[in-house]
Coordinates of C-alpha atoms in Angstrom, one line a residue:
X280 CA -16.7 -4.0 16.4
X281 CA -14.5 -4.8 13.1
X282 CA -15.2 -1.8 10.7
X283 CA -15.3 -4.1 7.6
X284 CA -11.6 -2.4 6.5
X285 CA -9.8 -5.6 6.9
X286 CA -11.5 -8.9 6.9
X287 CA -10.7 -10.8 10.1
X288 CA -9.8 -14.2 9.9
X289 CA -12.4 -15.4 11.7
X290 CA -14.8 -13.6 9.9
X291 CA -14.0 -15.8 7.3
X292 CA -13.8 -19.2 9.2
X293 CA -17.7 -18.3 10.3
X294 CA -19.2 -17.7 7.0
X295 CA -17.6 -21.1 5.7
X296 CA -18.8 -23.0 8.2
X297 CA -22.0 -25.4 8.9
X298 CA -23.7 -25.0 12.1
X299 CA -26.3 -27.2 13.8
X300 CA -24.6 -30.7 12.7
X301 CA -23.9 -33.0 15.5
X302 CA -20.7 -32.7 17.4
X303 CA -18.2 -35.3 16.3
X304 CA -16.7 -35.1 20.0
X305 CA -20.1 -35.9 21.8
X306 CA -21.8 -37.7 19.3
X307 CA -23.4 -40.0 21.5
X308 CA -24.6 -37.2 24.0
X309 CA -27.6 -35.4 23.6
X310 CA -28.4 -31.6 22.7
X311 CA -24.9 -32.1 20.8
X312 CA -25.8 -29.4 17.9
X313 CA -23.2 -27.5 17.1
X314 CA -24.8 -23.6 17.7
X315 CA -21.7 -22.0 18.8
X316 CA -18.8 -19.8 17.4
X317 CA -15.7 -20.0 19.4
X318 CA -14.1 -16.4 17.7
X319 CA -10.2 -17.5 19.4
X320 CA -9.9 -21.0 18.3
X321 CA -12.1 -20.4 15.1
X322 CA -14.3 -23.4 15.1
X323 CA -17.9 -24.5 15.9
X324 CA -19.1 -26.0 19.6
X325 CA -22.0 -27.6 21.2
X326 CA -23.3 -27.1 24.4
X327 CA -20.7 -29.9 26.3
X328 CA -17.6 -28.3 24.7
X329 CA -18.6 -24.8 26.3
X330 CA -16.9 -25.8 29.5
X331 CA -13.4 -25.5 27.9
X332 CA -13.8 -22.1 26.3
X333 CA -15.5 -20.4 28.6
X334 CA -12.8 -17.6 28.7
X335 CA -13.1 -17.4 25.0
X336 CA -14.8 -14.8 23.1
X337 CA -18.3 -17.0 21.7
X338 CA -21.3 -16.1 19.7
X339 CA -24.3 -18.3 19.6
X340 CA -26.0 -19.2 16.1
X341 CA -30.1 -18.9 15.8
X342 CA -32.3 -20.7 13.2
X343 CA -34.3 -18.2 11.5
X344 CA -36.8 -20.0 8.4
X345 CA -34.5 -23.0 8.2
X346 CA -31.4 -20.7 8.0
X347 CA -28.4 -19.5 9.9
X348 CA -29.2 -16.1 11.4
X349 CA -27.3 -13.8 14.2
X350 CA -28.8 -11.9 17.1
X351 CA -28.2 -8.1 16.1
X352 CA -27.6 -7.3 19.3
X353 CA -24.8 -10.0 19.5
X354 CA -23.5 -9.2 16.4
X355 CA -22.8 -5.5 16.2
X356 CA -20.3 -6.3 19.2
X357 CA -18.3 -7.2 16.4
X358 CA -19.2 -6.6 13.4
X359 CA -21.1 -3.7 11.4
X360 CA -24.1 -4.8 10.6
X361 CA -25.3 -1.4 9.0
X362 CA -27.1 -1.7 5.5
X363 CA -28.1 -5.7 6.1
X364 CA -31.6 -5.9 6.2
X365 CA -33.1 -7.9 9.5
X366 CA -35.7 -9.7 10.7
X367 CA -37.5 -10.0 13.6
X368 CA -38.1 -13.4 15.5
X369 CA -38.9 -14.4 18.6
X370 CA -39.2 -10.9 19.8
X371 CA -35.2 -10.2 18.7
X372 CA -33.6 -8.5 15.6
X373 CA -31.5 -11.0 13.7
X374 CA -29.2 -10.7 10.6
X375 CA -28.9 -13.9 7.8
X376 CA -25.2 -15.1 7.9
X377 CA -25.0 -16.1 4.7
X378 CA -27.3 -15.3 1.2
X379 CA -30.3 -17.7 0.8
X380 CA -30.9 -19.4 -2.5
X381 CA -33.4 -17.0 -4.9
X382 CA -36.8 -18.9 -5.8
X383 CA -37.3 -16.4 -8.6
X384 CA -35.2 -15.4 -10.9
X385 CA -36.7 -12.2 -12.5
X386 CA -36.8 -8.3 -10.8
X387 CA -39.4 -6.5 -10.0
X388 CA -39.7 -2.6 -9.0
X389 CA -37.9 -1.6 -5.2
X390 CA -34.5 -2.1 -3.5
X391 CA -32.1 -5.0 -4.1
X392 CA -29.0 -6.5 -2.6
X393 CA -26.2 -5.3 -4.3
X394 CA -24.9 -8.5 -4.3
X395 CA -27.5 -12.1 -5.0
X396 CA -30.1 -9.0 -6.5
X397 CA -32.5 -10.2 -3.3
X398 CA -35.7 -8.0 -2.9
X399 CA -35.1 -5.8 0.3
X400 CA -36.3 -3.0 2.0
X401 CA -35.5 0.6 1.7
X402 CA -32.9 1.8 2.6
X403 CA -30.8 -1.7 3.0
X404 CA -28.2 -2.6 0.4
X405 CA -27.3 -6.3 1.5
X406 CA -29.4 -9.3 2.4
X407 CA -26.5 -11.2 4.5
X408 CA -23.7 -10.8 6.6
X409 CA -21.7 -12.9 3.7
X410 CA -22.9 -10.4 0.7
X411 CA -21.7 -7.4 2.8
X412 CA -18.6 -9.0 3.4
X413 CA -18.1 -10.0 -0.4
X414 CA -18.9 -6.4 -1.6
X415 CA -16.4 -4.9 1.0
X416 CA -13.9 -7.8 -0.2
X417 CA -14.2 -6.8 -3.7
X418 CA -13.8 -2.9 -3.1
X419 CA -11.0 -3.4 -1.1
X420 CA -8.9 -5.4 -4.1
X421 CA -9.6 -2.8 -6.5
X422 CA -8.3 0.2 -3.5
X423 CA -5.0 -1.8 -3.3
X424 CA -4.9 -2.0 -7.1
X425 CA -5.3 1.7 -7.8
X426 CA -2.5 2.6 -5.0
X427 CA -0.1 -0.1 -6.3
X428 CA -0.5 -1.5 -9.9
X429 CA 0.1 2.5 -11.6
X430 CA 1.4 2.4 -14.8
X431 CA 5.1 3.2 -15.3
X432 CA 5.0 5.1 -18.9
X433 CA 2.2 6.9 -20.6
X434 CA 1.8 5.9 -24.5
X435 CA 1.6 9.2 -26.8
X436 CA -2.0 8.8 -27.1
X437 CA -2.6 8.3 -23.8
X438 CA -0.9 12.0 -22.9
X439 CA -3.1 14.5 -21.3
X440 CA -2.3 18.0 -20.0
X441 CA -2.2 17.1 -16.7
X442 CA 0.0 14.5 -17.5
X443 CA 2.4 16.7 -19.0
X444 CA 5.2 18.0 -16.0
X445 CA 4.8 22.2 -16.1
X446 CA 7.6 24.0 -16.0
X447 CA 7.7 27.1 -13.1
X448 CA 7.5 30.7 -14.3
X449 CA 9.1 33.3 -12.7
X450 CA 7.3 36.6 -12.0
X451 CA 7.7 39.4 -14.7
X452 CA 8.9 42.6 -13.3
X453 CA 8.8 46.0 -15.3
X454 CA 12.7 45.7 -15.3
X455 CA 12.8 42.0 -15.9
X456 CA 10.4 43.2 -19.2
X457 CA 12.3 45.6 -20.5
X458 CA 15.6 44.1 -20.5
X459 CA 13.8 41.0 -21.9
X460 CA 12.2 43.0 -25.1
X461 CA 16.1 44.7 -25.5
X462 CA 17.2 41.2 -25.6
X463 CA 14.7 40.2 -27.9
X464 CA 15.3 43.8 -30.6
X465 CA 19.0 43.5 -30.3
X466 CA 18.9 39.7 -31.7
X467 CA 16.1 40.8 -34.2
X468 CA 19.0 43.5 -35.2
X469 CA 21.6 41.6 -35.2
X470 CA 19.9 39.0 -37.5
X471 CA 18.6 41.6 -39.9
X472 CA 22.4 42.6 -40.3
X473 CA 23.2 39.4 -41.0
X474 CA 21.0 38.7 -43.4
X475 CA 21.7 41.7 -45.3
X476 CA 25.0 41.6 -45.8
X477 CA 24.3 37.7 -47.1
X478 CA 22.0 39.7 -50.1
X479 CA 23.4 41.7 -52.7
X480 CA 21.6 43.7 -55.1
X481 CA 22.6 43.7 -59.0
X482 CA 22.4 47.0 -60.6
X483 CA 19.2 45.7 -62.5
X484 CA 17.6 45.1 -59.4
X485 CA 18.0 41.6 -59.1
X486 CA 18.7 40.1 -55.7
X487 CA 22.4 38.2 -55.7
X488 CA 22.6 35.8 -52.8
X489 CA 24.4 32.6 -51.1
X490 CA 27.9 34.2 -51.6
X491 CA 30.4 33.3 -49.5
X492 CA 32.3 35.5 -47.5
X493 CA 35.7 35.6 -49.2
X494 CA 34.1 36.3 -52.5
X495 CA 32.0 39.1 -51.1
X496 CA 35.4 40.5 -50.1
X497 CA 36.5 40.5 -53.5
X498 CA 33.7 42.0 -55.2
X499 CA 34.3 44.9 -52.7
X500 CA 38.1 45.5 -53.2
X501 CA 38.4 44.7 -56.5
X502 CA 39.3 47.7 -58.8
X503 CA 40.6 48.6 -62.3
X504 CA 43.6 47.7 -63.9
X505 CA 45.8 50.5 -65.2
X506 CA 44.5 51.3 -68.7
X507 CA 46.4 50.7 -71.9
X508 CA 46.8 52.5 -74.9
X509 CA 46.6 50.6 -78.2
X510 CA 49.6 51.2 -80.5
X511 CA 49.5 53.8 -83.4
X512 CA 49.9 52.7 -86.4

């Protein structure tokens, strides 16, 4: 039984294909509908071209109210055939193969296929083989979208936390703490120095700043020439 995570090939073949038209190879025999699926060679096969593929893995197609229907008990041999509603004819379960046109077009209240929006039964979710195939089609393209087609850069509006790399933090220990808040005084120390020896205060209280260095060193060493008397007259 195919588990509807890949789509065989010959999955596809049978959903494509028309069933019950004459047989172009024994056209002029009789009974020459074409009601069988060869799965191996992928085509359709009437009752005289059975002979041939008789090791071959087959599966016969009913008529179920004019349309294309499998036995459920053939089918689930190879295909899951959960969540597609069935019917009952001839005292056998069958399955539609492909979605039947909608005579009305309007909803009313109760379950619906998630594809063609068919009335169904609780608790089925597809009317067909073909719209359970085309829902699983469609969710695996978006599965191989997400895993591949990731964006390579993040625009500044589109940044979120989690988007934003964190950087590890190592564990604080009491002597890891300490010797990081000494760290921390002796820079807030050494600043303050710095910043007052940049200041200078006038003796009228005014704050003297942006000197440079070499004329801070002058102001310090700078002292009084030798005074001199004035001549008597």
């Amino acid at each position: 039984m195919v588990p509807f995570d890949t789509i065989p090939q010959w999955l596809e073949v049978l959903l494509g294909e028309k069933f019950f038209n004459s047989c172009l190879f024994h056209k002029y025999e009789k009974k020459n509908e074409e009601n069988t699926f060869c799965l191996d060679c992928c085509i359709c096969l009437c009752t005289h071209c059975l002979p041939s593929h008789q090791s071959h893995r087959l599966l016969q197609i009913r008529r179920y109210v004019y349309q294309d229907v499998l036995r459920v008990k053939d089918a689930e041999k190879l295909i899951d055939c959960s969540l597609v509603q069935s019917y009952t004819t001839n005292s056998a379960k069958v399955v539609f193969l492909n979605q039947r046109p909608i005579t009305r077009h309007f909803k009313t209240s109760g379950n619906f296929c998630n594809i063609c929006d068919r009335n169904l039964q609780e608790p089925y979710l597809f009317c067909s083989i073909s719209c359970k195939v085309h829902y699983m089609a469609c969710n695996l393209n978006k599965h191989h979208l997400s895993n591949h087609d990731t964006p390579l850069h993040l625009e500044d509006d589109q940044m979120t936390q989690d988007s934003v790399p964190k950087l590890p933090i190592s564990p604080r220990t009491s002597s890891g703490s300490r010797s990081s808040e000494a760290t921390k005084s002796k820079a807030t120390t050494e600043s303050v120095k710095r910043k007052r020896s940049d200041t200078l205060v006038s003796p009228n209280g005014h704050r003297l700043t942006s000197l440079c260095s070499s004329e801070m060193t002058f102001a310090m060493n700078r002292r009084k020439s030798v005074p001199h008397r004035s001549p008597l007259c």
